[in-house]
Coordinates of C-alpha atoms in Angstrom, one line a residue:
M1 CA 141.8 100.1 40.2
T2 CA 145.2 98.6 39.2
N3 CA 144.4 95.1 39.3
L4 CA 147.6 93.2 38.3
A5 CA 146.4 89.7 38.9
E6 CA 143.6 87.4 37.7
P7 CA 141.1 86.0 40.1
A8 CA 142.4 82.6 41.4
T9 CA 139.2 80.8 40.4
E10 CA 140.4 81.1 36.8
A11 CA 143.6 79.3 35.3
P12 CA 145.3 82.0 33.4
D13 CA 146.6 79.5 30.6
K14 CA 143.3 77.6 30.2
P15 CA 141.5 78.2 26.8
T16 CA 138.7 80.6 26.9
R17 CA 135.5 80.3 24.7
R18 CA 135.1 82.7 21.9
G19 CA 132.7 85.6 22.7
S20 CA 134.3 86.7 25.8
L21 CA 136.0 90.1 26.5
R22 CA 137.5 88.9 29.8
P23 CA 140.8 87.6 28.5
L24 CA 141.6 90.7 26.7
L25 CA 140.7 92.9 29.7
L26 CA 143.1 90.7 31.8
R27 CA 146.0 91.0 29.6
M28 CA 145.3 94.8 29.1
H29 CA 144.9 95.4 32.7
F30 CA 148.1 93.4 33.5
Y31 CA 150.1 95.4 31.1
L32 CA 148.6 98.7 32.2
G33 CA 149.1 97.8 35.8
V34 CA 152.9 96.9 35.3
F35 CA 153.7 99.9 33.1
V36 CA 151.4 102.7 34.3
G37 CA 151.5 101.8 38.1
P38 CA 154.7 103.7 38.9
F39 CA 153.2 106.8 37.3
L40 CA 150.0 106.5 39.2
F41 CA 152.0 105.8 42.4
V42 CA 154.0 109.0 42.0
A43 CA 151.0 111.2 41.1
A44 CA 149.2 109.8 44.3
L45 CA 152.2 110.4 46.6
T46 CA 152.9 113.8 45.3
G47 CA 149.1 114.6 45.5
L48 CA 149.0 113.5 49.0
L49 CA 152.1 115.7 49.9
Y50 CA 150.1 118.6 48.3
I51 CA 146.6 118.1 50.1
F52 CA 147.3 119.8 53.2
T53 CA 149.5 122.6 52.2
P54 CA 146.9 125.4 53.1
Q55 CA 147.1 124.5 56.7
L56 CA 151.0 124.2 56.5
E57 CA 151.2 127.6 54.8
R58 CA 149.3 129.3 57.6
V59 CA 151.8 127.8 60.1
I60 CA 155.1 128.4 58.0
Y61 CA 154.0 131.9 56.8
A62 CA 152.2 132.9 59.9
D63 CA 154.2 136.3 60.1
E64 CA 153.1 137.2 56.7
L65 CA 149.5 136.1 56.6
T66 CA 148.4 137.1 60.1
V67 CA 148.4 140.4 62.1
P68 CA 147.7 141.4 65.6
I69 CA 144.2 142.8 65.7
G70 CA 144.0 146.5 66.2
E71 CA 141.5 149.0 66.5
T72 CA 141.1 151.0 63.3
K73 CA 142.1 149.7 59.7
Q74 CA 144.2 152.2 57.7
P75 CA 143.0 153.4 54.3
L76 CA 143.7 150.9 51.6
A77 CA 145.6 153.5 49.5
D78 CA 148.1 153.8 52.4
Q79 CA 148.6 150.2 52.5
I80 CA 149.2 150.0 48.8
A81 CA 151.8 152.7 49.0
A82 CA 153.6 151.0 51.8
A83 CA 153.9 147.8 49.6
Q84 CA 154.9 150.0 46.5
R85 CA 157.8 151.3 48.6
A86 CA 158.9 147.9 49.6
L87 CA 158.8 146.7 45.9
P88 CA 159.6 149.9 43.9
D89 CA 160.8 147.9 40.8
A90 CA 157.6 145.9 40.5
T91 CA 154.2 146.7 38.8
L92 CA 151.0 146.7 40.8
V93 CA 148.4 144.2 39.6
R94 CA 145.8 143.2 42.3
I95 CA 145.0 143.8 46.0
R96 CA 143.3 141.4 48.4
P97 CA 142.1 143.0 51.6
G98 CA 142.1 140.7 54.6
A99 CA 139.1 138.6 54.9
T100 CA 139.3 138.4 58.6
D101 CA 140.3 140.9 61.3
D102 CA 143.6 139.1 61.8
A103 CA 144.4 138.7 58.1
S104 CA 147.1 140.9 56.3
T105 CA 146.4 142.7 53.1
Q106 CA 147.9 141.1 50.1
V107 CA 149.2 143.6 47.6
I108 CA 150.2 141.6 44.3
F109 CA 152.8 142.8 41.8
S110 CA 154.3 141.5 38.5
R111 CA 157.8 141.8 37.3
P112 CA 159.5 140.9 34.1
D113 CA 162.0 138.4 35.7
L114 CA 159.2 136.3 37.2
A115 CA 157.9 133.1 35.5
S116 CA 154.4 132.9 34.1
S117 CA 151.7 133.1 36.5
H118 CA 154.1 134.1 39.3
W119 CA 153.9 137.2 41.4
L120 CA 155.5 139.2 44.1
T121 CA 153.2 139.7 47.0
A122 CA 153.7 142.1 49.8
Y123 CA 151.7 141.4 53.1
V124 CA 150.6 144.5 54.7
D125 CA 149.4 145.0 58.3
P126 CA 146.1 146.8 57.7
Y127 CA 146.2 148.5 61.0
T128 CA 149.6 150.1 60.8
S129 CA 150.3 149.9 57.0
S130 CA 153.7 148.3 57.7
V131 CA 154.9 145.5 55.4
R132 CA 155.4 142.3 57.3
G133 CA 157.2 140.5 54.4
T134 CA 157.1 139.7 50.7
L135 CA 156.8 136.3 49.1
E136 CA 156.8 134.9 45.5
T137 CA 153.4 133.5 45.0
Y138 CA 151.7 131.5 42.1
G139 CA 148.4 131.4 40.2
S140 CA 145.1 132.7 41.2
S141 CA 145.1 130.9 44.4
Q142 CA 148.2 132.9 45.6
A143 CA 150.0 129.9 46.5
G144 CA 153.0 130.6 48.7
P145 CA 156.6 129.0 48.1
L146 CA 156.0 125.7 49.7
R147 CA 152.6 125.1 47.9
T148 CA 154.0 126.1 44.8
W149 CA 156.9 123.8 45.1
L150 CA 154.7 120.8 45.9
D151 CA 152.2 121.8 43.2
E152 CA 155.1 121.7 40.6
L153 CA 156.3 118.4 42.0
H154 CA 152.8 116.9 41.5
R155 CA 152.3 118.5 38.1
S156 CA 155.8 118.0 36.4
L157 CA 158.3 116.6 39.0
H158 CA 160.0 120.0 38.4
L159 CA 161.1 118.9 35.0
G160 CA 159.2 121.5 33.0
D161 CA 157.2 120.5 30.0
I162 CA 158.8 117.1 29.7
G163 CA 157.9 116.3 33.3
R164 CA 154.2 117.2 32.7
L165 CA 154.0 114.0 30.5
Y166 CA 154.2 111.9 33.5
S167 CA 151.1 113.3 35.3
E168 CA 149.3 113.5 31.9
L169 CA 150.1 109.8 31.2
A170 CA 148.6 109.0 34.7
A171 CA 145.6 110.9 34.3
S172 CA 145.0 109.7 30.8
W173 CA 145.1 105.9 31.9
L174 CA 143.7 106.0 35.3
W175 CA 140.1 105.8 34.4
I176 CA 140.7 103.2 31.9
V177 CA 142.3 101.1 34.6
V178 CA 139.7 101.8 37.0
L179 CA 136.9 100.8 34.8
G180 CA 138.7 97.7 33.4
G181 CA 139.2 96.6 37.1
L182 CA 135.6 97.1 37.9
I183 CA 134.3 95.1 35.1
L184 CA 136.7 92.4 35.8
W185 CA 135.7 92.3 39.6
W186 CA 132.1 92.3 39.0
G187 CA 132.3 89.7 36.2
R188 CA 134.5 87.4 38.2
R189 CA 133.6 83.7 38.8
R190 CA 132.8 83.7 42.6
G191 CA 133.9 80.8 44.6
K192 CA 134.1 79.8 48.2
K193 CA 137.8 78.8 48.4
Q194 CA 139.9 80.0 51.5
A195 CA 141.2 83.6 51.0
T196 CA 144.9 83.1 51.3
G197 CA 147.9 84.5 49.6
R198 CA 147.1 86.0 46.2
R199 CA 143.4 85.6 46.6
R200 CA 143.7 87.5 49.8
L201 CA 145.6 90.3 48.2
L202 CA 143.1 90.3 45.3
G203 CA 140.2 90.9 47.7
W204 CA 141.9 93.8 49.3
H205 CA 142.9 95.2 46.0
A206 CA 139.4 94.9 44.5
T207 CA 137.4 96.1 47.4
T208 CA 139.3 99.0 48.1
G209 CA 139.2 99.9 44.4
T210 CA 135.5 99.6 44.3
W211 CA 135.1 102.0 47.2
V212 CA 137.2 104.6 45.8
A213 CA 136.6 104.1 42.0
A214 CA 134.2 107.0 41.6
V215 CA 136.7 109.6 43.1
L216 CA 139.6 108.1 41.1
I217 CA 137.6 108.6 37.8
F218 CA 136.7 112.0 38.9
L219 CA 140.4 113.0 39.6
S220 CA 141.3 111.5 36.3
A221 CA 138.9 113.6 34.4
T222 CA 139.7 116.9 36.3
G223 CA 143.4 116.1 36.0
L224 CA 143.2 116.0 32.2
T225 CA 141.9 119.6 32.3
W226 CA 145.3 120.8 33.4
S227 CA 147.3 118.5 31.2
Q228 CA 149.5 119.7 28.4
Y229 CA 148.0 117.9 25.3
G230 CA 144.7 116.5 26.6
G231 CA 143.9 119.8 28.3
E232 CA 143.8 121.4 24.8
T233 CA 141.2 118.9 23.8
V234 CA 139.2 119.7 26.8
A235 CA 139.5 123.4 26.1
D236 CA 138.5 123.0 22.5
L237 CA 135.5 120.8 23.4
R238 CA 134.4 123.5 25.9
E239 CA 134.7 126.2 23.4
A240 CA 132.7 124.2 20.8
L241 CA 129.8 123.6 23.3
S242 CA 129.9 127.1 24.6
W243 CA 131.0 125.8 28.1
E244 CA 133.6 128.5 28.6
T245 CA 133.7 130.5 31.8
P246 CA 132.3 133.9 30.9
T247 CA 134.4 137.0 31.4
L248 CA 133.7 140.4 32.5
P249 CA 134.3 143.5 30.2
S250 CA 137.0 145.6 31.8
T251 CA 136.7 148.7 29.6
A252 CA 136.0 152.0 31.4
S253 CA 134.1 155.1 30.2
E254 CA 135.8 156.9 27.2
H255 CA 137.0 159.8 29.5
S256 CA 139.0 157.5 31.7
G257 CA 142.2 158.4 29.9
H258 CA 144.5 158.9 32.8
S259 CA 144.0 155.6 34.6
S260 CA 146.9 153.2 34.8
G261 CA 148.1 150.2 36.9
S262 CA 150.8 152.1 38.5
S263 CA 148.9 152.9 41.6
G264 CA 145.8 151.9 43.4
S265 CA 145.1 155.5 44.3
G266 CA 146.1 157.4 41.0
S267 CA 142.6 157.6 39.6
S268 CA 139.8 159.8 40.6
V269 CA 138.2 157.5 43.2
G270 CA 141.1 155.3 44.1
A271 CA 141.0 151.9 45.6
D272 CA 139.2 152.6 48.8
Q273 CA 136.1 154.0 47.0
V274 CA 136.1 151.1 44.6
L275 CA 136.3 148.6 47.5
N276 CA 133.2 150.5 49.3
V277 CA 131.2 150.5 46.0
A278 CA 131.8 146.7 45.6
R279 CA 130.9 146.0 49.2
S280 CA 127.7 148.1 48.9
A281 CA 126.8 146.3 45.8
G282 CA 126.8 143.0 47.7
L283 CA 130.3 141.5 47.1
D284 CA 130.9 140.2 50.4
G285 CA 133.5 137.7 51.9
P286 CA 137.0 137.5 50.4
I287 CA 137.4 139.9 47.4
E288 CA 140.2 140.8 45.0
L289 CA 140.6 144.2 43.2
T290 CA 142.4 144.2 39.8
V291 CA 143.7 147.8 39.2
P292 CA 143.4 149.1 35.5
S293 CA 146.1 147.8 33.5
A294 CA 146.2 150.7 30.8
P295 CA 144.2 153.9 30.1
G296 CA 140.5 153.2 29.5
K297 CA 140.5 150.1 31.6
A298 CA 138.3 149.5 34.7
Y299 CA 138.8 148.0 38.0
V300 CA 137.6 144.5 38.3
V301 CA 136.4 143.4 41.6
K302 CA 135.8 139.7 42.2
Q303 CA 134.8 137.3 45.0
I304 CA 137.4 134.7 45.4
Q305 CA 135.7 132.2 47.9
N306 CA 136.1 128.8 46.2
A307 CA 134.9 126.8 49.3
W308 CA 131.3 125.7 49.1
P309 CA 129.1 127.6 48.6
S310 CA 131.2 129.3 45.9
K311 CA 131.2 133.1 45.7
Q312 CA 132.4 134.1 42.4
D313 CA 130.5 137.2 41.5
S314 CA 132.3 140.1 39.9
M315 CA 131.9 143.6 38.7
S316 CA 133.9 146.2 36.8
I317 CA 133.9 149.7 38.1
D318 CA 134.9 153.0 36.3
P319 CA 138.1 154.4 38.0
D320 CA 136.9 158.0 37.4
T321 CA 133.4 158.0 38.5
G322 CA 133.2 154.8 40.7
Q323 CA 130.2 153.8 38.6
I324 CA 129.5 150.0 38.3
L325 CA 129.9 149.4 34.5
A326 CA 128.9 145.6 34.3
T327 CA 128.1 142.8 36.8
L328 CA 128.7 139.0 36.3
K329 CA 127.1 136.7 38.7
F330 CA 128.1 133.1 39.4
D331 CA 124.6 132.0 39.3
D332 CA 124.4 133.1 35.6
Y333 CA 127.4 131.0 34.6
P334 CA 126.6 128.1 32.3
L335 CA 126.3 124.7 34.2
A336 CA 129.4 123.4 32.5
A337 CA 131.5 126.2 33.7
K338 CA 130.0 125.9 37.4
L339 CA 130.8 122.2 37.1
T340 CA 134.5 123.0 35.8
R341 CA 135.0 125.4 38.7
W342 CA 133.7 123.0 41.4
G343 CA 135.6 120.1 39.7
I344 CA 139.0 122.1 39.9
D345 CA 138.4 123.1 43.4
A346 CA 137.3 119.7 44.6
H347 CA 140.4 118.2 42.9
M348 CA 142.5 120.6 45.0
G349 CA 140.9 119.9 48.2
I350 CA 139.4 123.3 48.9
L351 CA 135.7 123.0 47.8
F352 CA 134.4 121.4 50.9
G353 CA 137.4 122.2 53.2
L354 CA 138.8 119.8 55.6
P355 CA 136.3 116.8 54.8
N356 CA 137.3 117.2 51.0
Q357 CA 141.0 117.0 52.1
I358 CA 140.5 113.9 54.0
V359 CA 138.7 112.1 51.4
L360 CA 141.6 113.1 48.9
A361 CA 144.2 111.8 51.3
L362 CA 142.3 108.4 51.9
V363 CA 141.9 107.8 48.1
C364 CA 145.7 108.8 47.6
L365 CA 146.7 106.2 50.2
S366 CA 144.2 103.7 48.8
L367 CA 145.6 104.0 45.4
M368 CA 149.1 103.6 46.6
A369 CA 148.2 100.4 48.6
M370 CA 146.4 99.0 45.5
I371 CA 149.5 99.4 43.4
I372 CA 151.7 97.8 46.1
W373 CA 149.2 94.9 46.3
G374 CA 149.0 94.6 42.5
Y375 CA 152.8 94.5 42.3
R376 CA 152.8 91.8 45.0
M377 CA 150.2 89.8 43.0
W378 CA 152.3 90.1 39.9
W379 CA 155.3 88.6 42.0
H380 CA 153.0 85.7 43.0
R381 CA 152.5 84.9 39.2
R382 CA 156.3 84.5 38.8
P383 CA 157.6 81.2 37.1
T384 CA 158.7 78.3 39.5
R385 CA 161.8 78.9 41.6
T386 CA 164.0 76.9 39.0
E387 CA 163.1 79.4 36.3
S388 CA 164.0 83.0 36.0
G389 CA 161.8 86.0 35.4
F390 CA 159.0 88.0 37.0
G391 CA 155.2 87.6 37.0
R392 CA 154.0 86.1 33.7
P393 CA 151.4 88.1 31.6
F394 CA 148.2 86.6 30.6
P395 CA 148.1 84.5 27.4
R396 CA 148.6 86.3 23.9
G397 CA 145.9 86.4 21.4
A398 CA 143.2 87.3 23.7
W399 CA 141.7 89.7 21.3
R400 CA 140.5 86.7 19.2
T401 CA 138.0 85.6 21.7
V402 CA 136.2 89.2 21.5
P403 CA 133.1 89.2 19.2
R404 CA 133.9 91.0 16.0
P405 CA 131.3 93.8 16.4
L406 CA 132.5 94.5 19.8
L407 CA 136.1 94.4 18.8
A408 CA 135.6 96.7 15.9
G409 CA 133.9 99.1 18.5
L410 CA 136.8 99.1 20.8
I411 CA 139.4 99.6 17.9
T412 CA 137.4 102.7 17.0
A413 CA 137.0 104.0 20.4
G414 CA 140.8 103.4 20.9
A415 CA 141.6 105.4 17.9
L416 CA 139.4 108.2 18.9
L417 CA 140.8 108.4 22.3
A418 CA 144.5 108.2 20.8
W419 CA 143.6 111.1 18.5
Y420 CA 142.1 113.4 21.3
L421 CA 144.4 112.1 24.1
P422 CA 147.8 112.1 22.4
V423 CA 149.8 110.9 25.5
L424 CA 147.4 108.1 25.7
G425 CA 147.7 107.2 22.0
V426 CA 151.5 107.3 22.0
S427 CA 151.8 105.2 25.0
L428 CA 149.2 102.8 23.8
A429 CA 151.4 102.4 20.7
G430 CA 154.2 101.8 22.9
F431 CA 152.5 99.0 24.8
L432 CA 151.4 97.4 21.6
L433 CA 154.9 97.4 20.2
I434 CA 156.4 96.0 23.3
D435 CA 153.7 93.3 23.3
L436 CA 154.8 92.5 19.7
L437 CA 158.4 92.3 20.3
L438 CA 158.0 90.0 23.2
G439 CA 155.8 87.9 21.2
R440 CA 158.5 87.6 18.4
R441 CA 161.1 86.9 21.0
A442 CA 158.8 84.1 22.5
Q443 CA 158.4 82.6 19.1
A444 CA 162.1 82.6 18.2
K445 CA 162.8 80.7 21.6
A446 CA 160.0 78.1 20.9

């Protein structure tokens, strides 16, 4: 909750008794709102643009994603062969049979000239084995060009690793700003003065922030898992606590020496039998077949339903015998791995479908409105019309009012956060340096 103004019931320049944390929170909240607010606004705006991209893609890429319903589906091997003819210079990686009668089969290829996690996908009519089109797709979600472009806009503003610092800065500070705003609002001095001007803005800002605080903290935490530097800390923590998502062995039997990833039908059993084995074993719903990548490797078949209830069971199948070699059920995942999966899917707006998307859209709009109200309150705090300058910060030296044990705890916590969240640490040092320079300039003018 980016509260940039102090409750009107308190005079900002009035001396505050010792033993109070509020003056320090007010000053920190002010600076965080002023300097981090633009980054949060951009993250909320780009996130809002991304939320409904699955529906947009179904409209924009309807020719590729949907097909006229026919009578009999062709063998999967024939569909793969048609896709390989359309993309002869690419290497087959995965196949996604259509999950509904009107869905195309997605045959996914890699190619050396593609960026990391980017693929070429051929969309094949399962009734005629004709290729309806090809698109460059991204990630495990098979995002199309539109969703990929907006995802990169939200993640890095299309500026590469340097651009990713903006989203990490926003995710690193969002939860701190929200918690600080909640403490300030709940601990305010309540009065019955008429709600006009700045007080009315403050009421809108704080009430809205209270309603969406839990979702904002959730988005901050899950956003950090994708961040460039903080994400490494999250990954190390998950590894140390054995919270990693389990993986399925993909090694086939010793005699599977001729299997390769060049074709979905070049092994003894072929993709069709692998699909039938997986379906017979209970892998229903949308699934994905990963073809053997080298001799001795197995097919890996995985459910890919991320919507609730999640279906993420997987199994490895011998490409020569069609025997199931290993099975990994989502129910057997560690709780932390399940929470990570659900958290990522909820952050992307796909866990609960349209209700999930609507909630995220409302939260993004709320955050943008709170930032605008916050800057408006900052403007209300500007000096008199005869003076120059913008809104005044809260008085310097607020840390002196904090009890020593609490201050020591805050410094320790700040140091630990700065160490494990480097972008937060560097920006915190920048805020302190700016504050110090402003203080020196004020002393020089006095």
